[in-house]
Coordinates of C-alpha atoms and ligand atoms in Angstrom, one line a residue:
M1 CA 39.5 44.9 -3.1
V2 CA 42.9 43.4 -4.6
F3 CA 43.3 40.0 -5.2
I4 CA 46.8 38.6 -4.7
F5 CA 47.6 35.1 -5.8
W6 CA 50.4 33.3 -4.1
F7 CA 51.6 29.6 -3.2
F8 CA 53.6 28.2 -0.3
V9 CA 54.4 25.1 1.2
L10 CA 53.4 23.3 4.5
D11 CA 54.5 20.2 5.6
G12 CA 55.0 18.9 2.3
L13 CA 51.4 20.1 1.0
L14 CA 51.3 22.3 -1.8
L15 CA 48.8 25.1 -0.7
I16 CA 47.1 27.7 -2.9
C17 CA 45.7 30.8 -1.4
M18 CA 43.4 32.9 -3.7
A19 CA 42.3 35.6 -2.2
Q20 CA 44.0 37.7 0.3
N21 CA 41.8 37.2 3.1
V22 CA 40.8 33.5 2.5
H23 CA 43.0 30.6 3.1
H24 CA 43.0 26.8 2.5
Y25 CA 44.2 23.9 4.3
S26 CA 44.2 20.2 4.4
F27 CA 44.5 18.0 7.4
F28 CA 45.1 14.7 7.2
L29 CA 44.1 12.9 10.4
R30 CA 46.4 9.4 10.5
E31 CA 48.1 7.1 12.7
T32 CA 52.1 8.1 12.8
N33 CA 54.7 6.4 14.4
F34 CA 56.7 8.5 17.2
T35 CA 59.7 7.7 19.2
R36 CA 59.9 9.4 22.4
L37 CA 61.4 8.0 25.8
C38 CA 62.8 5.1 23.7
T39 CA 59.4 3.9 23.3
T40 CA 57.9 3.7 19.8
K41 CA 54.0 3.8 19.4
S42 CA 51.4 4.7 16.8
M43 CA 49.5 7.8 17.4
L44 CA 46.8 9.9 15.6
T45 CA 48.5 13.3 14.1
V46 CA 47.7 15.7 11.5
N47 CA 49.8 15.5 8.6
G48 CA 52.3 13.4 10.1
S49 CA 53.7 15.8 12.6
F50 CA 53.6 16.5 16.5
P51 CA 52.8 19.3 17.4
G52 CA 50.6 19.8 14.1
P53 CA 51.1 22.1 11.5
T54 CA 50.8 25.8 12.0
I55 CA 47.7 27.9 10.5
H56 CA 48.8 31.2 9.5
V57 CA 46.3 34.2 8.7
R58 CA 45.8 37.9 9.6
R59 CA 43.4 39.5 12.0
G60 CA 39.6 39.0 10.1
D61 CA 40.8 36.3 7.7
T62 CA 38.7 33.0 7.1
A63 CA 40.3 29.8 7.0
F64 CA 38.9 26.8 5.1
I65 CA 40.1 23.4 6.8
N66 CA 39.3 20.2 5.1
V67 CA 39.9 17.6 7.5
H68 CA 40.3 14.0 6.3
N69 CA 40.0 11.2 8.8
E70 CA 42.3 8.7 7.8
G71 CA 42.4 7.5 11.2
K72 CA 40.7 4.6 13.3
Y73 CA 37.6 6.5 15.3
G74 CA 35.6 9.7 14.9
V75 CA 37.6 13.0 15.6
T76 CA 36.4 16.5 15.7
I77 CA 39.0 19.6 15.8
H78 CA 38.1 22.6 17.6
W79 CA 39.6 26.1 17.0
H80 CA 40.8 26.9 20.4
G81 CA 40.1 30.7 21.1
V82 CA 38.6 31.6 17.7
K83 CA 35.1 33.3 18.3
Q84 CA 33.9 32.5 15.0
P85 CA 31.1 34.9 14.9
R86 CA 27.3 33.5 14.4
N87 CA 29.1 30.0 13.2
P88 CA 29.0 27.4 16.0
W89 CA 28.6 24.8 13.0
S90 CA 32.7 24.7 12.9
D91 CA 33.4 25.1 16.6
G92 CA 34.0 21.6 17.0
P93 CA 33.4 20.1 20.2
E94 CA 32.3 16.5 19.8
N95 CA 28.7 16.1 20.3
I96 CA 27.9 19.5 21.4
T97 CA 28.2 21.3 18.2
Q98 CA 28.6 18.3 15.9
C99 CA 29.0 14.7 15.7
P100 CA 32.4 13.1 15.0
I101 CA 34.0 13.0 11.6
Q102 CA 33.8 9.1 10.9
A103 CA 36.9 7.2 10.3
G104 CA 37.4 7.7 6.3
K105 CA 35.1 10.9 6.0
N106 CA 36.0 14.4 5.6
F107 CA 34.7 17.6 6.6
T108 CA 35.5 21.3 5.7
Y109 CA 35.7 23.8 8.8
E110 CA 35.0 27.3 7.9
V111 CA 37.0 29.1 10.8
I112 CA 36.1 32.9 10.8
F113 CA 38.6 35.1 12.6
S114 CA 37.5 38.5 13.8
T115 CA 39.2 40.4 16.8
E116 CA 41.5 37.9 17.6
E117 CA 45.5 39.0 17.0
G118 CA 48.3 37.0 18.4
T119 CA 48.6 33.3 19.2
L120 CA 45.7 30.8 19.3
W121 CA 45.7 26.8 18.7
W122 CA 43.7 24.1 17.4
H123 CA 43.1 20.9 18.7
A124 CA 41.0 17.6 18.4
H125 CA 38.0 17.7 20.5
S126 CA 37.3 14.2 21.0
D127 CA 38.2 12.3 24.1
W128 CA 41.7 12.4 24.8
S129 CA 42.5 12.6 21.2
R130 CA 43.8 16.5 21.6
A131 CA 47.2 14.8 23.2
T132 CA 48.6 14.0 20.1
V133 CA 46.2 16.3 17.6
H134 CA 47.1 19.8 17.8
G135 CA 49.0 22.7 16.6
P136 CA 49.6 26.5 16.7
I137 CA 47.4 29.5 15.1
V138 CA 49.5 32.3 14.3
I139 CA 47.4 35.7 13.7
L140 CA 49.2 38.2 12.3
P141 CA 48.0 42.2 12.4
P142 CA 45.8 42.8 9.4
R143 CA 47.7 43.9 6.2
G144 CA 49.3 47.6 6.5
K145 CA 49.4 47.2 10.3
T146 CA 52.0 46.3 12.7
Y147 CA 52.2 45.0 16.2
P148 CA 52.3 47.5 19.5
F149 CA 55.6 46.9 20.1
P150 CA 58.9 46.7 17.6
E151 CA 59.0 44.0 14.9
P152 CA 60.5 41.0 16.3
Y153 CA 63.6 39.2 14.0
A154 CA 61.5 36.0 14.0
E155 CA 58.3 34.4 15.6
P156 CA 59.1 30.9 16.4
T157 CA 56.1 29.0 18.2
I158 CA 56.5 27.2 21.5
V159 CA 54.2 24.1 22.1
L160 CA 54.2 22.6 25.4
G161 CA 52.5 19.0 25.0
S162 CA 52.2 16.1 27.1
W163 CA 53.7 12.7 26.1
F164 CA 52.1 9.3 27.2
N165 CA 53.8 6.2 26.2
G166 CA 50.5 4.5 25.9
D167 CA 47.7 5.1 23.8
V168 CA 45.7 8.4 25.1
M169 CA 42.4 6.9 24.0
E170 CA 42.5 3.4 25.7
L171 CA 43.9 5.3 28.7
I172 CA 40.9 7.5 29.1
E173 CA 38.4 4.6 28.3
D174 CA 39.8 2.6 31.1
A175 CA 39.7 5.2 33.7
L176 CA 36.3 6.1 32.7
S177 CA 35.1 2.2 33.0
T178 CA 36.7 1.7 36.2
G179 CA 36.2 5.2 37.7
G180 CA 39.7 5.6 38.8
D181 CA 42.5 8.2 38.2
P182 CA 43.7 8.4 34.5
N183 CA 47.3 7.3 34.2
I184 CA 49.5 10.4 34.8
S185 CA 51.7 11.4 31.3
D186 CA 55.2 10.1 30.9
A187 CA 56.9 13.4 29.9
F188 CA 56.1 17.1 29.0
T189 CA 57.4 17.9 25.6
I190 CA 58.8 21.3 24.1
N191 CA 57.9 21.3 20.3
G192 CA 57.3 17.7 20.3
W193 CA 60.5 16.7 22.4
P194 CA 60.8 16.0 25.9
G195 CA 64.3 17.1 26.4
N196 CA 67.5 15.6 27.8
L197 CA 66.2 15.5 31.6
Y198 CA 64.5 12.2 30.8
N199 CA 65.8 8.5 30.8
C200 CA 66.9 8.3 26.8
S201 CA 68.2 11.8 26.7
S202 CA 70.1 11.0 23.5
E203 CA 66.9 11.5 21.4
S204 CA 66.7 15.2 20.0
I205 CA 65.6 18.2 21.9
Y206 CA 64.3 21.2 20.5
T207 CA 66.9 23.8 19.9
L208 CA 66.1 27.5 19.2
N209 CA 69.0 29.3 17.6
V210 CA 69.4 32.9 18.0
T211 CA 71.4 35.7 17.4
Q212 CA 73.1 38.1 19.9
G213 CA 71.4 41.6 19.9
K214 CA 68.2 40.4 18.0
T215 CA 64.6 40.4 19.8
Y216 CA 62.2 37.2 19.4
L217 CA 58.8 36.9 19.6
L218 CA 57.9 33.6 21.5
R219 CA 54.5 32.4 20.5
V220 CA 53.8 30.2 23.5
V221 CA 51.0 27.4 24.0
N222 CA 50.1 25.2 26.5
A223 CA 48.6 22.2 24.8
I224 CA 49.2 20.1 28.0
M225 CA 46.5 17.7 29.0
N226 CA 46.2 18.0 32.9
E227 CA 49.1 20.4 34.3
E228 CA 49.4 24.3 34.7
M229 CA 52.7 24.9 33.8
F230 CA 55.5 27.6 34.7
F231 CA 58.3 28.0 32.1
A232 CA 61.7 30.0 31.9
I233 CA 64.8 30.7 30.0
A234 CA 68.1 30.8 32.0
Q235 CA 69.6 34.3 32.7
H236 CA 66.9 35.9 30.2
N237 CA 63.8 38.0 31.0
L238 CA 60.6 37.2 29.4
T239 CA 58.1 40.1 28.4
V240 CA 54.7 39.0 27.8
V241 CA 52.8 41.2 25.4
A242 CA 49.8 39.4 24.5
Q243 CA 47.7 36.4 26.1
D244 CA 44.9 34.3 24.4
A245 CA 45.4 36.5 21.0
A246 CA 44.7 40.0 22.9
Y247 CA 47.4 42.5 23.8
I248 CA 48.5 43.1 27.2
K249 CA 50.4 45.8 28.6
P250 CA 54.0 44.6 28.7
V251 CA 55.0 42.5 31.9
T252 CA 58.8 41.7 32.1
T253 CA 59.4 38.6 34.4
S254 CA 62.2 35.6 35.0
Y255 CA 59.1 33.1 34.6
I256 CA 55.6 32.5 33.4
M257 CA 52.8 30.4 34.5
I258 CA 50.5 29.1 31.8
A259 CA 47.6 26.7 32.0
P260 CA 46.3 24.3 29.5
G261 CA 44.4 26.2 26.8
Q262 CA 46.0 29.7 27.4
T263 CA 48.5 31.0 24.6
M264 CA 51.1 33.7 25.3
D265 CA 53.1 35.9 23.0
I266 CA 56.5 36.7 24.6
L267 CA 59.4 39.2 23.4
L268 CA 62.5 37.5 24.0
T269 CA 65.7 39.5 23.6
A270 CA 69.1 37.8 22.9
N271 CA 71.2 39.9 25.3
Q272 CA 73.1 37.6 27.3
S273 CA 76.8 36.3 26.5
L274 CA 77.5 33.5 23.7
S275 CA 76.2 30.3 25.1
Q276 CA 73.7 27.9 25.5
Y277 CA 70.9 28.3 27.9
Y278 CA 68.2 25.9 29.2
M279 CA 64.5 26.7 28.6
L280 CA 62.7 24.6 31.3
S281 CA 58.9 23.8 32.1
S282 CA 57.5 22.2 35.0
P283 CA 54.3 22.1 36.5
F284 CA 52.5 24.3 38.9
F285 CA 50.6 22.0 40.9
D286 CA 49.3 22.8 44.5
S287 CA 46.7 19.9 45.2
D288 CA 47.3 16.4 46.5
A289 CA 45.8 14.5 43.2
E290 CA 48.4 12.7 41.3
F291 CA 50.2 14.6 38.6
D292 CA 53.1 14.2 36.3
N293 CA 56.1 16.2 38.3
T294 CA 58.7 16.1 35.5
T295 CA 60.8 18.9 33.7
T296 CA 60.8 19.2 29.9
S297 CA 63.9 21.0 28.5
A298 CA 64.8 22.8 25.1
I299 CA 68.0 24.8 24.5
L300 CA 68.3 28.4 23.4
S301 CA 71.6 28.3 21.4
Y302 CA 73.3 31.7 20.2
E303 CA 74.8 31.5 17.1
G304 CA 78.8 32.6 16.8
N305 CA 82.2 31.1 17.8
Y306 CA 82.4 29.7 21.2
T307 CA 82.8 26.3 22.9
A308 CA 79.3 25.3 23.8
P309 CA 79.2 24.4 27.8
T310 CA 78.7 20.7 28.3
T311 CA 75.1 21.3 29.9
P312 CA 73.2 24.5 29.0
V313 CA 73.1 27.3 31.5
N314 CA 70.5 26.3 34.0
A315 CA 67.2 28.2 34.5
S316 CA 67.1 28.4 38.4
Q317 CA 64.6 30.9 38.5
L318 CA 61.7 28.1 37.6
P319 CA 59.5 28.1 40.7
A320 CA 59.2 25.3 42.6
I321 CA 56.1 22.8 41.8
D322 CA 53.7 24.0 44.7
D323 CA 54.8 27.8 44.6
R324 CA 51.2 29.1 44.6
I325 CA 52.4 32.5 45.5
A326 CA 54.8 32.6 42.4
A327 CA 51.6 31.6 40.3
Y328 CA 49.6 34.2 41.6
N329 CA 52.3 36.9 41.3
F330 CA 52.3 36.3 37.6
S331 CA 48.8 36.2 36.9
S332 CA 47.8 38.8 38.7
R333 CA 50.0 41.5 36.7
I334 CA 48.2 40.8 33.5
R335 CA 46.2 43.6 32.2
A336 CA 44.9 44.4 29.0
L337 CA 46.5 47.1 26.8
A338 CA 43.3 48.9 26.5
T339 CA 44.6 51.6 24.6
E340 CA 42.5 53.6 21.5
E341 CA 44.0 51.7 19.0
Y342 CA 42.9 48.5 20.9
P343 CA 40.2 49.1 22.9
I344 CA 38.3 47.0 25.4
N345 CA 34.4 46.3 25.8
V346 CA 33.7 45.3 29.5
P347 CA 30.0 45.3 30.6
Q348 CA 29.9 47.9 33.7
N349 CA 26.7 46.9 35.0
I350 CA 25.1 43.5 35.7
T351 CA 21.7 43.2 36.9
E352 CA 20.6 40.2 39.3
T353 CA 19.4 37.9 36.4
Q354 CA 22.6 38.2 34.3
R355 CA 24.9 36.8 36.9
L356 CA 26.0 33.3 37.2
Y357 CA 27.8 32.0 40.5
V358 CA 29.0 28.4 39.5
T359 CA 30.8 26.2 42.0
I360 CA 33.5 23.7 40.2
S361 CA 34.0 20.7 42.3
V362 CA 35.8 17.3 41.9
N363 CA 33.3 14.5 43.1
T364 CA 32.2 11.0 43.1
I365 CA 29.2 9.2 42.0
I366 CA 28.1 6.2 43.7
C367 CA 29.4 2.8 42.2
S368 CA 26.9 0.0 42.9
N369 CA 28.8 -2.3 45.5
S370 CA 31.8 -0.2 45.7
S371 CA 33.3 -1.8 42.9
C372 CA 34.7 1.2 41.3
D373 CA 38.5 2.3 41.2
G374 CA 37.8 5.9 42.7
P375 CA 37.6 7.0 46.3
D376 CA 35.6 4.4 48.5
G377 CA 34.8 2.3 46.0
N378 CA 33.1 5.2 43.8
R379 CA 33.6 6.8 40.4
L380 CA 35.3 10.0 40.1
A381 CA 33.2 12.7 38.6
A382 CA 33.4 16.6 38.4
S383 CA 30.9 19.3 38.1
M384 CA 29.6 22.8 37.9
N385 CA 26.7 23.9 40.4
N386 CA 26.7 19.8 41.4
V387 CA 25.6 18.9 37.8
S388 CA 28.1 16.4 36.4
F389 CA 27.6 16.9 32.5
D390 CA 26.3 14.1 30.7
I391 CA 27.4 14.2 26.8
P392 CA 24.7 13.3 24.5
T393 CA 25.1 11.3 21.5
T394 CA 23.1 13.8 19.3
D395 CA 24.7 16.9 19.2
V396 CA 23.2 19.9 21.4
L397 CA 23.6 22.3 18.4
Q398 CA 21.5 20.2 16.0
A399 CA 19.0 19.4 18.9
Y400 CA 18.5 23.5 19.6
Y401 CA 18.6 24.2 15.7
R402 CA 15.7 21.4 14.8
N403 CA 13.8 21.7 18.1
L404 CA 14.7 17.8 19.1
S405 CA 13.5 17.0 22.3
N406 CA 15.3 14.7 25.0
V407 CA 18.7 15.7 24.3
Y408 CA 19.3 18.5 26.7
T409 CA 17.5 20.4 29.3
T410 CA 17.6 24.1 29.6
D411 CA 17.7 24.2 33.8
F412 CA 21.3 24.8 34.4
P413 CA 21.2 26.3 37.8
V414 CA 22.6 29.7 37.8
R415 CA 23.5 29.8 41.8
P416 CA 24.6 26.8 43.8
P417 CA 21.7 24.3 45.0
Y418 CA 23.4 24.3 48.6
Y419 CA 25.4 27.0 50.2
F420 CA 28.0 25.8 52.5
N421 CA 31.5 26.7 53.2
F422 CA 32.9 26.0 49.7
S423 CA 36.5 26.5 50.3
G424 CA 36.6 25.4 53.9
D425 CA 35.2 22.4 55.8
V426 CA 33.1 21.2 53.4
G427 CA 32.2 18.1 55.3
N428 CA 30.1 15.6 53.3
N429 CA 28.2 18.4 51.2
T430 CA 27.2 17.7 47.6
L431 CA 29.9 15.2 47.5
H432 CA 27.6 13.3 44.9
P433 CA 26.4 15.6 41.9
T434 CA 23.2 15.1 39.9
V435 CA 24.2 13.8 36.2
G436 CA 22.5 15.8 33.5
T437 CA 22.8 17.5 30.1
K438 CA 21.8 21.1 31.5
V439 CA 22.3 24.2 29.4
K440 CA 22.0 27.7 30.0
V441 CA 19.9 29.8 27.7
I442 CA 21.0 33.6 27.5
D443 CA 19.3 36.3 25.5
Y444 CA 21.1 37.8 22.6
G445 CA 23.3 40.8 23.6
E446 CA 23.0 40.7 27.5
P447 CA 26.0 41.6 29.5
V448 CA 26.8 38.6 31.7
E449 CA 29.0 37.8 34.7
I450 CA 30.2 34.4 35.5
V451 CA 31.9 33.8 39.1
F452 CA 33.5 30.4 39.3
Q453 CA 34.1 29.4 42.8
G454 CA 36.7 26.7 43.5
T455 CA 35.4 24.3 46.1
N456 CA 37.0 21.9 48.6
V457 CA 34.9 19.0 48.0
L458 CA 37.0 15.9 47.4
T459 CA 40.3 17.8 46.2
A460 CA 40.8 21.4 45.6
E461 CA 43.1 22.6 42.7
N462 CA 43.5 25.4 40.2
H463 CA 40.9 24.9 37.5
P464 CA 41.4 26.5 33.7
M465 CA 37.9 27.2 33.0
H466 CA 37.2 28.0 29.2
L467 CA 34.4 29.1 27.1
H468 CA 33.9 28.7 23.4
G469 CA 32.7 31.2 21.3
F470 CA 34.0 34.1 23.3
S471 CA 36.7 35.7 25.0
F472 CA 35.8 37.1 28.5
Y473 CA 37.3 39.9 30.7
N474 CA 38.9 38.7 33.9
V475 CA 37.4 41.3 36.0
G476 CA 38.3 40.3 39.6
N477 CA 39.7 37.3 41.7
G478 CA 40.4 36.0 45.4
F479 CA 41.0 33.3 47.8
G480 CA 38.1 31.9 50.0
N481 CA 34.3 32.2 49.5
Y482 CA 33.0 34.8 46.7
N483 CA 31.4 37.5 48.7
E484 CA 28.7 39.2 46.4
T485 CA 28.2 42.3 48.5
T486 CA 31.8 43.3 49.2
D487 CA 33.8 41.6 46.2
P488 CA 32.2 43.4 43.2
S489 CA 33.9 46.6 45.1
T490 CA 37.7 45.1 44.1
Y491 CA 37.0 44.7 40.2
N492 CA 38.8 45.8 37.7
L493 CA 36.5 47.4 34.7
V494 CA 39.3 49.5 33.3
D495 CA 41.7 47.3 31.9
P496 CA 40.9 43.8 32.9
P497 CA 42.7 40.9 30.5
E498 CA 40.4 39.6 27.7
V499 CA 41.1 35.8 27.7
N500 CA 39.5 32.5 26.5
T501 CA 40.7 30.7 29.6
I502 CA 41.2 31.4 33.4
G503 CA 42.8 29.8 35.8
V504 CA 40.4 29.6 39.0
P505 CA 42.6 29.7 42.1
K506 CA 42.5 26.4 44.2
T507 CA 39.5 27.2 46.5
G508 CA 39.2 30.8 45.5
W509 CA 37.0 32.4 42.7
V510 CA 37.5 34.3 39.5
A511 CA 34.8 36.7 38.2
V512 CA 34.6 37.0 34.1
R513 CA 32.3 39.3 32.2
F514 CA 31.0 39.4 28.5
F515 CA 28.4 40.7 26.1
A516 CA 26.5 37.6 24.9
D517 CA 26.8 38.8 21.4
N518 CA 27.3 35.8 19.6
P519 CA 24.4 33.7 19.0
G520 CA 25.3 29.8 19.1
V521 CA 25.6 26.8 21.1
W522 CA 29.0 27.2 23.2
F523 CA 30.7 24.7 25.3
M524 CA 32.2 25.9 28.5
H525 CA 34.4 23.3 30.5
C526 CA 37.6 22.8 32.5
H527 CA 40.8 22.5 30.3
L528 CA 42.3 19.9 32.4
E529 CA 41.3 16.8 30.3
R530 CA 40.3 14.5 33.4
H531 CA 38.1 17.0 34.9
S532 CA 36.4 17.7 31.5
S533 CA 35.9 14.0 30.9
W534 CA 34.4 13.6 34.6
G535 CA 31.9 16.1 33.8
M536 CA 33.0 19.7 34.5
D537 CA 31.3 21.0 31.6
A538 CA 28.1 22.7 30.8
V539 CA 26.6 24.7 27.5
L540 CA 25.6 28.4 26.9
I541 CA 23.1 28.9 24.6
V542 CA 22.8 32.5 23.0
K543 CA 19.8 33.0 21.3
N544 CA 19.4 34.8 18.1
G545 CA 19.4 38.7 17.9
P546 CA 16.0 40.4 16.0
T547 CA 18.3 40.6 12.8
N548 CA 20.1 38.4 10.3
E549 CA 23.2 39.8 11.4
T550 CA 22.8 38.9 15.0
S551 CA 21.5 35.5 14.2
M552 CA 23.3 32.4 13.7
R553 CA 24.2 31.2 10.2
E554 CA 22.8 28.4 8.1
P555 CA 24.4 24.9 8.8
P556 CA 26.8 24.0 6.1
P557 CA 25.3 21.5 3.6
H558 CA 27.2 18.3 5.0
M559 CA 27.5 18.2 8.6
P560 CA 29.0 15.1 9.9
S561 CA 25.9 12.6 10.4
C562 CA 25.2 11.4 14.3
S563 CA 24.9 7.9 13.7
Ligands
C2O601 CU1 40.7 23.9 24.1 CU2 36.9 23.2 24.5 O1 38.9 23.2 24.1
CU602 CU1 39.6 21.4 36.5

């Protein structure tokens, strides 16, 4: 094995990489002042930047990230989409796989990359801290290999984010104590800047300078808290070549729809006349819940001698906010690349015991004297199979590893407790969920199918469901109620996209399949932050296999303590 020593500088920190496949990063979590929309506030960041620093690795590498918490409250970091084979210890969700890194303490995550290639991201996984604590992960092909498309001229990252004028941690605390809807964001951002379509448009705007004739690989991350987004660049086509760090058959489109948690690698050729063009992003939102309906902008600026227009050319192809057909038309085009070099591994046969049918709903919990701020004086909640997840105070992983009782129960329902017309007139059916810390235990190596069923309970909307520790194949989807007799025959088992986050259409369903070949404790939840906070979460525990190589690793020596 060849060892290469080199140095590079990232955000002012000198980092030393010792072997070619091991990387070391230091993250300093601290309060930093930022001004956006003419409002200055102190917010938690990593190394003082928003979005935070980019992690660069190659396929199969390992990164050690030492997180120093210099902030005021406990935080954890999650490496979204990194499968972390046998290593749930470094996965990060608070009180699921670890307790928070307390203020003044540090913890080193060992982030193990395996089959991921493309773009992922990292984010805080404690309450709503991910609003300001997140950044991209760029995973290049292994040394000596290249992309399944021509080498791009440059590879800019494009991070879509949410900006709140207030403090996000207070915001979610308030919402959970009153039982009402959390405040919506005040702006969306592209690489940290709202752009010039808001008040205070004199502030900076992200500008991507391009050379005419060159092709760029945009690495797009949706780090937004509560809205799925459309994104488009005026007069330019986008060719999507990867999603969630897995290659797809190229899709050329004038706009994309990207859900919170998802990442896309997109080729952009600067093939228009010398000018400045708007990059715009606004939500896709087709429910009657409250949301931020603003538009964030950035500029694609050609280099060269020309007089720039007073306003950039408009991206008029951006779909209307409630255009679910546009959203569906884009999403339904995604297919895995599925070649000999980039093979896929889709379970072809599933037995009855390996199938989960899971309803996902927004609900309410009865509040004494109807004194809460949710509908009818009740408390807003959310559930999977009518269980609203209760986050424990000792992490589930530790409880599992040490056989502690009274932390969780293993009775997560694999079927809805009641059948009704989920996507139609639901009446009062399961308006109020039960509350519990219920996990589903799965044998090592089993092929698993999960069908997520969106319901019309309280309010229907699109839910981006995310699973830690795996990526899964999206083998089917549809509108209305899933039919377990007829719908499986419509599945794509040939080239389904391999993703870690999948949008379940409003009052529709999505089927995913994967092999449970990663032992550990893995969180599964809606990536709309308010739904996750309300309990639209569950945990899968994949048991150890028969050998050491199929069993969870030992815990690192110093997991953050729980009290
Ligand atoms: Cu992107 Cu559980 O998270
Ligand atoms: Cu949701």
